[in-house]
Amino acid sequence: MSNEQVRPSAPVPTTLPLSEIGKLIQSNPPNISYIQYDISLEPKYLPQIRALISKDLSEPYSIYVYRYFLYQWPELCFIAIDTTTSENDLVAVVICKLERHRGGPMRGYIAMLATQEMHRGRGLAKTLVSKAIDLMIAKNADEIALETEETNTAAMRLYESLGFLRSKKLHRYYLNGNSAYRLLLYLKPGVGQIPTDDFYDPFGYNDLPPSAQDDPRFPQGQADKDDLFRRGIV
Amino acid sequence: MITHDITDRFRTAANVVVPGTLIKDTQFSLFEAVGALEVGDPKMDSGCLELGESPEEQFDLNSPLLPEELLWLMDQLLNREVAWLTGYPLSQTLFTSVHIDRLLWPDPKTLDESTFVRNDAAQATNLPHAILRAFCLLLVKSCSLVLTMVTEQHYYEEEDFTTQLFNRELLHRFSSESILENAQYALQVLQSANFESEVSTALAGRIRLRCEILQMLVHHAAGQSIDDTSFQAMHDIFDQVQSTSSFGVEVKDAFSTKLQRRLASTVPPRPMVTVSMDQVWTFWHQMLYDCQNIFSVHAAGHSQDLLTAYQLFAYSCPQPSPYPRALLQSFLTLNSMVASRLEPLHFLEEDLRSLTLPASPLLSTSRKDYGTPFFGKSEIAKNMQGFVDKVEHYFITVYRVFCLNACRIRRTFCHALVEWDAIQGEMEEIDSLIQSLSLEQPSLPPGSSQPAFSFSLSSWVYHHKLTIHRLTIQTGIQQMIYAPHELAGMHYYLASICGIHLNHLERMCHFVVDRDTAIKQSDFRVDIKAKGAAECKMALDRLFRQYAWIKATNLVASALHIIFVVLNRWKIFSVSKPLYSNDALRYEIRMKPFLNLVIPELMSPEEFAHETNMQQSSTEVLLDEAARLSASAKKAWEEVSKTSWNIFPLDEAPYVRTGTDGQASVLDTKWNDDVKGCVRASIAAGICVVKLKKAMHDEAWKEKAKKEAMLPGPGDKGRWHQWWLVPALP
């Protein structure tokens, strides 16, 4: 019986460098412009962002949730606007963050994604997500994560076509009682082996199994303070 | 309290800040942002009122209630109780009832104090109120017992259950007897009331139902089931309640989210949660069946049979709700015995005896029969104790995992796998020590040219670890974790883990046969020899049963592996090229639970891709092979179906429950359905292969399949078994 630990092997090189991939995905439909968010856009676009996102939610996020993301990672928010409207109205948005996940890998997190109903099917969401991913790659992200409602097959198809995999199912994740899938994308080899300062002890075990390191919540009753983002899905 | 007026300091400070600047504490987390309230937004600020709106709910508890209104209120409470039992907080369910609120707050010091209007003599004699009060007291006491059962077991807050009580004690301090007595009084009152007889009967039925539910929960708390007569009576009353539900007349404002203001000031208002009345009846019937059926696990007379029983409940469709799962979990520790039968140590030894250590001096329960003086006090006993101390807890935990919600079963297995892997390494050391101390002679296992030692303890660990390994993959398939393009690989992997397990079982058999021979040739007393031979035979029976099951699993997995390979080759389910990832990175995510296992060592992504895709074989050859595999799979499951869920004979079991129909036991039925599902899945796989063979050169069919092929989800038509995802093809 071997005592040798398995180490992940070198990646099979993709034909293109990661930084070039966005170009293949991003679409430029007529009369749509993409803008990287900036704090100065808040008076004009934050109310529209909130309106678009809360449309699909049973309970709204407070202004603090938006500002939590938009002030700390404004550059990771991208919006699509309709240039035929006199006010260049918002038609799609993606909001993200990027930080170390429990002291371990640099994790990008796609928090919210929404497209106005009449603009769906034009590749706007995919383009916005791809722009956010490109920037996360440029900022040296190790992995990207998100959650999506288990019945949201459109979202899963979008993310899976970009290379994400479902890594686990989360029972009754959202406040409306629906379950979710966590989707994960590794950008570098060996990410699964980066240690985190985590603690998983569901049955009073004393050791820390390495596979426990990405469990989203602490033992019963204690929500993980960095990952409790479960009001709704867009 | 010391207060400071900071208005001026705040204004001065605010003046230096440019408008739009975010002032954020570095510790302000996303959790706090999500929990923060926006003052003045009626959706978040529970104190925010419309112009002229009252902060209090508008319900007058003194106003008289019609009997039909009473009935409506009772059914609404049953409804909200269902919402609570499925995981929603009390604040959105039962605590939106004005009546429940007044009953519980302020906290009543005596049961008599628990009334809708405190200190009101007129209330006490008000008939409708007395009847409703009796119903509510029974309801709240039931909730208290449910809560105790769930919170004493392992559960996940907000996933399975929400336990926040907002300082309401749920009549915890009052006995169930006193509440049941009060209900009897209410039934008498009801009889004397001048209500229309149909409605009167309907109301009495509801009170009696609540009495039955409470009594059932009291029994459960003592580890007992109710008798079949009470059980059947409960279903009958439920049917009666359901058929009279339409008599109800709505009572306006009797439920209000405004009550949430009194529960907690820092929580945003949340909508009331109700379910459809149809769901109410379905849920209650199911929960009663689950609770009653779960006691059938006591029929299991052996650790292996108990594992089968727990698995059958874990993978019931629908999975039992949180309360019955907690009840099932409670049997593992009830009165410090496992399933009311054995202490944990003897339970563990029973399992060891039946797999790798029949007639062994290593086990405390058989040491005196098979030991030599050398065994009793030696280092060996000390090492064996080390094994037991380490493993007992992990072993019971495997049973516990089957009581978790389905998502957690898989995730906990991922963790358990790593732990069992580590234990295996430690147990190999103990095995080596015992081996040298006991002067064990190596023997030649099948298919090996090297003599080997039995490694009985780590071999037992490896067997259970491989079971967990297989179930981790199978629950992934069950929960649709794998995208269509991954299914070829995952079925290959499942088949490969089964193959490793089959080899291991052969090795285990070999050493049991060795032990059998040694016992027969020994100079033990005749009766001891006979007992030892019986233990060896039992172990071989058990190993054979495991072998048959895993072989059948291996065959279906292998057939599906090929089916998905062919579908991939024809790009039936294929997705566009995964742009930001590559096969190696995705392999790392997918195999993360297995990445660090010492054994079985994970293969490289290249090797995995090679084995999965079988590029060297033509589609024709593969489909011929798949046809053979699915036919063998069907036969193998049919063989399995000739056996039963239990190996230990039922008439020797300490506690036997038959189903309410008085015939087959609940577990027999569940097990038969389960195996039949596997037979059907094998047949469906065979049909798939036939379709694929026919379509080999039919490009039109392939185009059609790209549009129409689908993977049946859990509960869909064509999903013959939760484990088996047979694609539905045109």
PDB file of C-alpha atoms in Angstrom, chain A:
ATOM      1  CA  MET A   1       0.000   0.000   0.000  1.00  0.00           C
ATOM      2  CA  SER A   2       1.551   3.231  -1.126  1.00  0.00           C
ATOM      3  CA  ASN A   3       2.206   6.080   1.235  1.00  0.00           C
ATOM      4  CA  GLU A   4       2.875   8.553  -1.497  1.00  0.00           C
ATOM      5  CA  GLN A   5       0.565  11.555  -1.571  1.00  0.00           C
ATOM      6  CA  VAL A   6      -1.019  12.371  -4.880  1.00  0.00           C
ATOM      7  CA  ARG A   7       0.126  15.667  -6.293  1.00  0.00           C
ATOM      8  CA  PRO A   8      -1.772  17.380  -9.052  1.00  0.00           C
ATOM      9  CA  SER A   9       0.120  17.167 -12.283  1.00  0.00           C
ATOM     10  CA  ALA A  10       0.916  19.975 -14.678  1.00  0.00           C
ATOM     11  CA  PRO A  11      -2.014  21.310 -16.701  1.00  0.00           C
ATOM     12  CA  VAL A  12      -2.548  20.381 -20.278  1.00  0.00           C
ATOM     13  CA  PRO A  13      -1.767  23.687 -22.000  1.00  0.00           C
ATOM     14  CA  THR A  14      -4.766  25.381 -23.572  1.00  0.00           C
ATOM     15  CA  THR A  15      -4.245  26.594 -27.079  1.00  0.00           C
ATOM     16  CA  LEU A  16      -4.706  30.193 -26.014  1.00  0.00           C
ATOM     17  CA  PRO A  17      -3.346  32.101 -23.036  1.00  0.00           C
ATOM     18  CA  LEU A  18      -6.156  32.808 -20.523  1.00  0.00           C
ATOM     19  CA  SER A  19      -5.880  36.519 -21.173  1.00  0.00           C
ATOM     20  CA  GLU A  20      -6.893  36.033 -24.807  1.00  0.00           C
ATOM     21  CA  ILE A  21     -10.000  33.993 -24.196  1.00  0.00           C
ATOM     22  CA  GLY A  22     -12.369  36.839 -23.412  1.00  0.00           C
ATOM     23  CA  LYS A  23     -12.138  38.044 -26.999  1.00  0.00           C
ATOM     24  CA  LEU A  24     -13.655  34.803 -28.213  1.00  0.00           C
ATOM     25  CA  ILE A  25     -16.668  35.118 -25.977  1.00  0.00           C
ATOM     26  CA  GLN A  26     -17.547  38.754 -25.844  1.00  0.00           C
ATOM     27  CA  SER A  27     -20.263  39.909 -28.145  1.00  0.00           C
ATOM     28  CA  ASN A  28     -20.931  43.427 -29.333  1.00  0.00           C
ATOM     29  CA  PRO A  29     -24.579  43.688 -30.287  1.00  0.00           C
ATOM     30  CA  PRO A  30     -25.630  46.952 -31.930  1.00  0.00           C
ATOM     31  CA  ASN A  31     -26.646  49.828 -29.666  1.00  0.00           C
ATOM     32  CA  ILE A  32     -25.119  48.245 -26.587  1.00  0.00           C
ATOM     33  CA  SER A  33     -22.102  49.649 -24.792  1.00  0.00           C
ATOM     34  CA  TYR A  34     -20.215  48.008 -21.967  1.00  0.00           C
ATOM     35  CA  ILE A  35     -18.863  50.154 -19.177  1.00  0.00           C
ATOM     36  CA  GLN A  36     -16.582  49.301 -16.311  1.00  0.00           C
ATOM     37  CA  TYR A  37     -18.216  50.668 -13.188  1.00  0.00           C
ATOM     38  CA  ASP A  38     -16.806  53.578 -11.276  1.00  0.00           C
ATOM     39  CA  ILE A  39     -17.974  55.214  -8.046  1.00  0.00           C
ATOM     40  CA  SER A  40     -18.765  58.389  -9.961  1.00  0.00           C
ATOM     41  CA  LEU A  41     -21.509  56.445 -11.758  1.00  0.00           C
ATOM     42  CA  GLU A  42     -23.364  55.752  -8.535  1.00  0.00           C
ATOM     43  CA  PRO A  43     -25.953  58.581  -8.710  1.00  0.00           C
ATOM     44  CA  LYS A  44     -26.955  57.600 -12.226  1.00  0.00           C
ATOM     45  CA  TYR A  45     -26.633  53.836 -12.239  1.00  0.00           C
ATOM     46  CA  LEU A  46     -26.898  52.460  -8.709  1.00  0.00           C
ATOM     47  CA  PRO A  47     -30.691  52.990  -8.525  1.00  0.00           C
ATOM     48  CA  GLN A  48     -31.028  51.213 -11.887  1.00  0.00           C
ATOM     49  CA  ILE A  49     -28.744  48.378 -10.785  1.00  0.00           C
ATOM     50  CA  ARG A  50     -30.798  47.885  -7.647  1.00  0.00           C
ATOM     51  CA  ALA A  51     -34.059  47.971  -9.565  1.00  0.00           C
ATOM     52  CA  LEU A  52     -32.815  45.408 -12.099  1.00  0.00           C
ATOM     53  CA  ILE A  53     -31.423  43.025  -9.504  1.00  0.00           C
ATOM     54  CA  SER A  54     -34.199  43.231  -6.943  1.00  0.00           C
ATOM     55  CA  LYS A  55     -36.784  42.519  -9.625  1.00  0.00           C
ATOM     56  CA  ASP A  56     -36.121  38.797  -9.283  1.00  0.00           C
ATOM     57  CA  LEU A  57     -35.673  38.735  -5.517  1.00  0.00           C
ATOM     58  CA  SER A  58     -38.364  38.138  -2.927  1.00  0.00           C
ATOM     59  CA  GLU A  59     -36.489  40.279  -0.439  1.00  0.00           C
ATOM     60  CA  PRO A  60     -34.234  43.152  -1.443  1.00  0.00           C
ATOM     61  CA  TYR A  61     -30.586  43.636  -0.615  1.00  0.00           C
ATOM     62  CA  SER A  62     -29.925  46.740   1.392  1.00  0.00           C
ATOM     63  CA  ILE A  63     -27.836  49.555  -0.020  1.00  0.00           C
ATOM     64  CA  TYR A  64     -25.003  48.293   2.173  1.00  0.00           C
ATOM     65  CA  VAL A  65     -24.730  45.073   0.191  1.00  0.00           C
ATOM     66  CA  TYR A  66     -24.318  46.965  -3.078  1.00  0.00           C
ATOM     67  CA  ARG A  67     -21.855  49.389  -1.572  1.00  0.00           C
ATOM     68  CA  TYR A  68     -19.955  46.524   0.055  1.00  0.00           C
ATOM     69  CA  PHE A  69     -19.126  45.280  -3.427  1.00  0.00           C
ATOM     70  CA  LEU A  70     -19.135  48.470  -5.461  1.00  0.00           C
ATOM     71  CA  TYR A  71     -16.859  50.473  -3.175  1.00  0.00           C
ATOM     72  CA  GLN A  72     -14.341  47.714  -2.580  1.00  0.00           C
ATOM     73  CA  TRP A  73     -14.291  46.227  -6.081  1.00  0.00           C
ATOM     74  CA  PRO A  74     -15.828  48.871  -8.400  1.00  0.00           C
ATOM     75  CA  GLU A  75     -13.611  47.697 -11.253  1.00  0.00           C
ATOM     76  CA  LEU A  76     -15.087  44.192 -11.049  1.00  0.00           C
ATOM     77  CA  CYS A  77     -18.553  45.498 -11.801  1.00  0.00           C
ATOM     78  CA  PHE A  78     -19.465  45.817 -15.473  1.00  0.00           C
ATOM     79  CA  ILE A  79     -22.653  47.228 -16.899  1.00  0.00           C
ATOM     80  CA  ALA A  80     -24.257  47.124 -20.333  1.00  0.00           C
ATOM     81  CA  ILE A  81     -26.233  50.154 -21.444  1.00  0.00           C
ATOM     82  CA  ASP A  82     -28.697  50.713 -24.249  1.00  0.00           C
ATOM     83  CA  THR A  83     -27.369  53.617 -26.329  1.00  0.00           C
ATOM     84  CA  THR A  84     -30.669  54.112 -28.155  1.00  0.00           C
ATOM     85  CA  THR A  85     -32.360  55.349 -25.001  1.00  0.00           C
ATOM     86  CA  SER A  86     -31.960  59.044 -24.255  1.00  0.00           C
ATOM     87  CA  GLU A  87     -30.547  58.332 -20.803  1.00  0.00           C
ATOM     88  CA  ASN A  88     -28.358  55.374 -21.846  1.00  0.00           C
ATOM     89  CA  ASP A  89     -30.386  53.081 -19.611  1.00  0.00           C
ATOM     90  CA  LEU A  90     -28.851  50.085 -17.886  1.00  0.00           C
ATOM     91  CA  VAL A  91     -29.783  46.721 -19.393  1.00  0.00           C
ATOM     92  CA  ALA A  92     -27.409  44.258 -17.701  1.00  0.00           C
ATOM     93  CA  VAL A  93     -24.985  44.149 -14.798  1.00  0.00           C
ATOM     94  CA  VAL A  94     -22.471  41.878 -13.099  1.00  0.00           C
ATOM     95  CA  ILE A  95     -21.142  42.512  -9.574  1.00  0.00           C
ATOM     96  CA  CYS A  96     -18.160  40.623  -8.137  1.00  0.00           C
ATOM     97  CA  LYS A  97     -15.472  40.574  -5.517  1.00  0.00           C
ATOM     98  CA  LEU A  98     -11.962  39.196  -5.306  1.00  0.00           C
ATOM     99  CA  GLU A  99     -10.156  38.334  -2.090  1.00  0.00           C
ATOM    100  CA  ARG A 100      -8.420  35.504  -0.290  1.00  0.00           C
ATOM    101  CA  HIS A 101     -10.804  32.728   0.619  1.00  0.00           C
ATOM    102  CA  ARG A 102     -10.198  31.996   4.288  1.00  0.00           C
ATOM    103  CA  GLY A 103      -6.564  32.896   4.021  1.00  0.00           C
ATOM    104  CA  GLY A 104      -6.122  30.420   1.175  1.00  0.00           C
ATOM    105  CA  PRO A 105      -6.604  30.824  -2.580  1.00  0.00           C
ATOM    106  CA  MET A 106      -7.342  34.182  -4.168  1.00  0.00           C
ATOM    107  CA  ARG A 107     -11.010  33.655  -4.956  1.00  0.00           C
ATOM    108  CA  GLY A 108     -13.105  35.658  -7.352  1.00  0.00           C
ATOM    109  CA  TYR A 109     -16.793  35.573  -6.533  1.00  0.00           C
ATOM    110  CA  ILE A 110     -19.586  36.422  -8.921  1.00  0.00           C
ATOM    111  CA  ALA A 111     -22.194  37.850  -6.592  1.00  0.00           C
ATOM    112  CA  MET A 112     -24.926  39.142  -8.879  1.00  0.00           C
ATOM    113  CA  LEU A 113     -25.740  38.911 -12.537  1.00  0.00           C
ATOM    114  CA  ALA A 114     -28.873  40.213 -14.209  1.00  0.00           C
ATOM    115  CA  THR A 115     -30.076  41.057 -17.694  1.00  0.00           C
ATOM    116  CA  GLN A 116     -33.247  42.898 -18.531  1.00  0.00           C
ATOM    117  CA  GLU A 117     -35.797  40.497 -19.924  1.00  0.00           C
ATOM    118  CA  MET A 118     -36.091  42.074 -23.381  1.00  0.00           C
ATOM    119  CA  HIS A 119     -32.315  41.987 -23.860  1.00  0.00           C
ATOM    120  CA  ARG A 120     -31.814  38.335 -22.998  1.00  0.00           C
ATOM    121  CA  GLY A 121     -30.377  35.943 -25.561  1.00  0.00           C
ATOM    122  CA  ARG A 122     -27.947  38.511 -26.962  1.00  0.00           C
ATOM    123  CA  GLY A 123     -24.895  37.329 -25.047  1.00  0.00           C
ATOM    124  CA  LEU A 124     -24.801  40.344 -22.730  1.00  0.00           C
ATOM    125  CA  ALA A 125     -24.557  38.326 -19.495  1.00  0.00           C
ATOM    126  CA  LYS A 126     -21.855  36.106 -20.954  1.00  0.00           C
ATOM    127  CA  THR A 127     -19.892  39.135 -22.120  1.00  0.00           C
ATOM    128  CA  LEU A 128     -20.134  40.874 -18.747  1.00  0.00           C
ATOM    129  CA  VAL A 129     -19.092  37.727 -16.866  1.00  0.00           C
ATOM    130  CA  SER A 130     -16.227  37.213 -19.277  1.00  0.00           C
ATOM    131  CA  LYS A 131     -15.002  40.783 -18.753  1.00  0.00           C
ATOM    132  CA  ALA A 132     -15.102  40.271 -14.991  1.00  0.00           C
ATOM    133  CA  ILE A 133     -13.240  36.956 -15.301  1.00  0.00           C
ATOM    134  CA  ASP A 134     -10.603  38.541 -17.546  1.00  0.00           C
ATOM    135  CA  LEU A 135      -9.934  41.176 -14.937  1.00  0.00           C
ATOM    136  CA  MET A 136      -9.823  38.601 -12.132  1.00  0.00           C
ATOM    137  CA  ILE A 137      -7.247  36.665 -14.162  1.00  0.00           C
ATOM    138  CA  ALA A 138      -5.222  39.831 -14.645  1.00  0.00           C
ATOM    139  CA  LYS A 139      -5.381  40.363 -10.893  1.00  0.00           C
ATOM    140  CA  ASN A 140      -3.977  36.906 -10.290  1.00  0.00           C
ATOM    141  CA  ALA A 141      -7.114  35.061  -9.130  1.00  0.00           C
ATOM    142  CA  ASP A 142      -6.645  31.355  -8.356  1.00  0.00           C
ATOM    143  CA  GLU A 143     -10.266  30.354  -8.647  1.00  0.00           C
ATOM    144  CA  ILE A 144     -13.745  31.766  -9.219  1.00  0.00           C
ATOM    145  CA  ALA A 145     -16.891  30.671  -7.399  1.00  0.00           C
ATOM    146  CA  LEU A 146     -20.584  31.412  -7.447  1.00  0.00           C
ATOM    147  CA  GLU A 147     -23.900  29.914  -6.474  1.00  0.00           C
ATOM    148  CA  THR A 148     -26.942  29.405  -8.620  1.00  0.00           C
ATOM    149  CA  GLU A 149     -30.424  28.143  -7.911  1.00  0.00           C
ATOM    150  CA  GLU A 150     -30.748  24.426  -8.675  1.00  0.00           C
ATOM    151  CA  THR A 151     -33.511  25.036 -11.195  1.00  0.00           C
ATOM    152  CA  ASN A 152     -31.679  27.816 -13.057  1.00  0.00           C
ATOM    153  CA  THR A 153     -30.532  25.712 -15.987  1.00  0.00           C
ATOM    154  CA  ALA A 154     -29.823  28.779 -18.137  1.00  0.00           C
ATOM    155  CA  ALA A 155     -27.300  30.074 -15.615  1.00  0.00           C
ATOM    156  CA  MET A 156     -25.687  26.663 -15.260  1.00  0.00           C
ATOM    157  CA  ARG A 157     -25.394  26.283 -19.013  1.00  0.00           C
ATOM    158  CA  LEU A 158     -23.768  29.718 -19.253  1.00  0.00           C
ATOM    159  CA  TYR A 159     -21.195  29.050 -16.562  1.00  0.00           C
ATOM    160  CA  GLU A 160     -20.505  25.465 -17.638  1.00  0.00           C
ATOM    161  CA  SER A 161     -19.815  26.649 -21.152  1.00  0.00           C
ATOM    162  CA  LEU A 162     -17.143  28.924 -19.674  1.00  0.00           C
ATOM    163  CA  GLY A 163     -15.504  25.997 -17.863  1.00  0.00           C
ATOM    164  CA  PHE A 164     -17.175  26.018 -14.430  1.00  0.00           C
ATOM    165  CA  LEU A 165     -18.152  22.750 -12.757  1.00  0.00           C
ATOM    166  CA  ARG A 166     -20.791  22.123 -10.110  1.00  0.00           C
ATOM    167  CA  SER A 167     -18.794  21.316  -7.006  1.00  0.00           C
ATOM    168  CA  LYS A 168     -21.547  20.749  -4.466  1.00  0.00           C
ATOM    169  CA  LYS A 169     -25.220  21.091  -3.774  1.00  0.00           C
ATOM    170  CA  LEU A 170     -26.401  23.330  -0.938  1.00  0.00           C
ATOM    171  CA  HIS A 171     -29.648  22.273   0.733  1.00  0.00           C
ATOM    172  CA  ARG A 172     -32.234  25.077   1.161  1.00  0.00           C
ATOM    173  CA  TYR A 173     -29.538  27.635   0.488  1.00  0.00           C
ATOM    174  CA  TYR A 174     -31.813  30.536  -0.269  1.00  0.00           C
ATOM    175  CA  LEU A 175     -34.313  32.120   2.073  1.00  0.00           C
ATOM    176  CA  ASN A 176     -37.140  31.041  -0.216  1.00  0.00           C
ATOM    177  CA  GLY A 177     -36.243  27.440   0.628  1.00  0.00           C
ATOM    178  CA  ASN A 178     -34.661  26.584  -2.724  1.00  0.00           C
ATOM    179  CA  SER A 179     -31.425  24.653  -2.985  1.00  0.00           C
ATOM    180  CA  ALA A 180     -28.379  25.796  -4.896  1.00  0.00           C
ATOM    181  CA  TYR A 181     -25.338  24.468  -6.673  1.00  0.00           C
ATOM    182  CA  ARG A 182     -21.917  25.923  -6.016  1.00  0.00           C
ATOM    183  CA  LEU A 183     -20.002  26.310  -9.257  1.00  0.00           C
ATOM    184  CA  LEU A 184     -16.252  26.500  -9.334  1.00  0.00           C
ATOM    185  CA  LEU A 185     -13.565  27.345 -11.858  1.00  0.00           C
ATOM    186  CA  TYR A 186      -9.878  26.796 -11.168  1.00  0.00           C
ATOM    187  CA  LEU A 187      -7.538  29.103 -13.051  1.00  0.00           C
ATOM    188  CA  LYS A 188      -4.266  27.482 -11.986  1.00  0.00           C
ATOM    189  CA  PRO A 189      -3.171  23.950 -11.202  1.00  0.00           C
ATOM    190  CA  GLY A 190      -2.904  22.963  -7.555  1.00  0.00           C
ATOM    191  CA  VAL A 191      -5.583  25.367  -6.289  1.00  0.00           C
ATOM    192  CA  GLY A 192      -7.377  22.554  -4.520  1.00  0.00           C
ATOM    193  CA  GLN A 193      -4.260  22.001  -2.442  1.00  0.00           C
ATOM    194  CA  ILE A 194      -3.802  25.560  -1.183  1.00  0.00           C
ATOM    195  CA  PRO A 195      -4.338  25.378   2.577  1.00  0.00           C
ATOM    196  CA  THR A 196      -6.901  27.600   4.272  1.00  0.00           C
ATOM    197  CA  ASP A 197      -7.325  28.465   7.937  1.00  0.00           C
ATOM    198  CA  ASP A 198     -10.488  26.495   8.147  1.00  0.00           C
ATOM    199  CA  PHE A 199     -12.160  24.406  10.725  1.00  0.00           C
ATOM    200  CA  TYR A 200     -14.591  21.625  10.042  1.00  0.00           C
ATOM    201  CA  ASP A 201     -15.723  19.517  12.922  1.00  0.00           C
ATOM    202  CA  PRO A 202     -19.266  18.322  12.387  1.00  0.00           C
ATOM    203  CA  PHE A 203     -19.200  15.353  14.675  1.00  0.00           C
ATOM    204  CA  GLY A 204     -16.600  16.388  17.179  1.00  0.00           C
ATOM    205  CA  TYR A 205     -13.612  15.096  15.248  1.00  0.00           C
ATOM    206  CA  ASN A 206     -10.395  16.591  16.430  1.00  0.00           C
ATOM    207  CA  ASP A 207      -8.479  16.719  13.172  1.00  0.00           C
ATOM    208  CA  LEU A 208      -8.830  18.968  10.182  1.00  0.00           C
ATOM    209  CA  PRO A 209      -9.336  17.028   6.969  1.00  0.00           C
ATOM    210  CA  PRO A 210      -7.949  18.926   3.983  1.00  0.00           C
ATOM    211  CA  SER A 211     -11.063  18.223   1.961  1.00  0.00           C
ATOM    212  CA  ALA A 212     -13.071  20.182   4.488  1.00  0.00           C
ATOM    213  CA  GLN A 213     -11.386  23.363   3.537  1.00  0.00           C
ATOM    214  CA  ASP A 214     -13.948  24.726   1.185  1.00  0.00           C
ATOM    215  CA  ASP A 215     -17.023  23.892   3.158  1.00  0.00           C
ATOM    216  CA  PRO A 216     -19.120  27.025   3.046  1.00  0.00           C
ATOM    217  CA  ARG A 217     -20.298  26.966   6.606  1.00  0.00           C
ATOM    218  CA  PHE A 218     -18.984  26.183  10.017  1.00  0.00           C
ATOM    219  CA  PRO A 219     -20.514  23.495  12.206  1.00  0.00           C
ATOM    220  CA  GLN A 220     -24.156  23.738  12.981  1.00  0.00           C
ATOM    221  CA  GLY A 221     -25.632  26.989  14.004  1.00  0.00           C
ATOM    222  CA  GLN A 222     -22.650  29.109  13.089  1.00  0.00           C
ATOM    223  CA  ALA A 223     -22.932  30.690   9.726  1.00  0.00           C
ATOM    224  CA  ASP A 224     -19.704  31.449   7.973  1.00  0.00           C
ATOM    225  CA  LYS A 225     -19.464  35.173   8.128  1.00  0.00           C
ATOM    226  CA  ASP A 226     -17.826  35.564   4.768  1.00  0.00           C
ATOM    227  CA  ASP A 227     -20.076  33.343   2.797  1.00  0.00           C
ATOM    228  CA  LEU A 228     -23.549  33.978   4.031  1.00  0.00           C
ATOM    229  CA  PHE A 229     -24.881  35.555   0.916  1.00  0.00           C
ATOM    230  CA  ARG A 230     -28.050  33.770   0.369  1.00  0.00           C
ATOM    231  CA  ARG A 231     -30.907  36.139  -0.040  1.00  0.00           C
ATOM    232  CA  GLY A 232     -31.511  35.413  -3.606  1.00  0.00           C
ATOM    233  CA  ILE A 233     -30.084  34.715  -6.944  1.00  0.00           C
ATOM    234  CA  VAL A 234     -29.823  36.724 -10.080  1.00  0.00           C
TER     235      VAL A 234
END
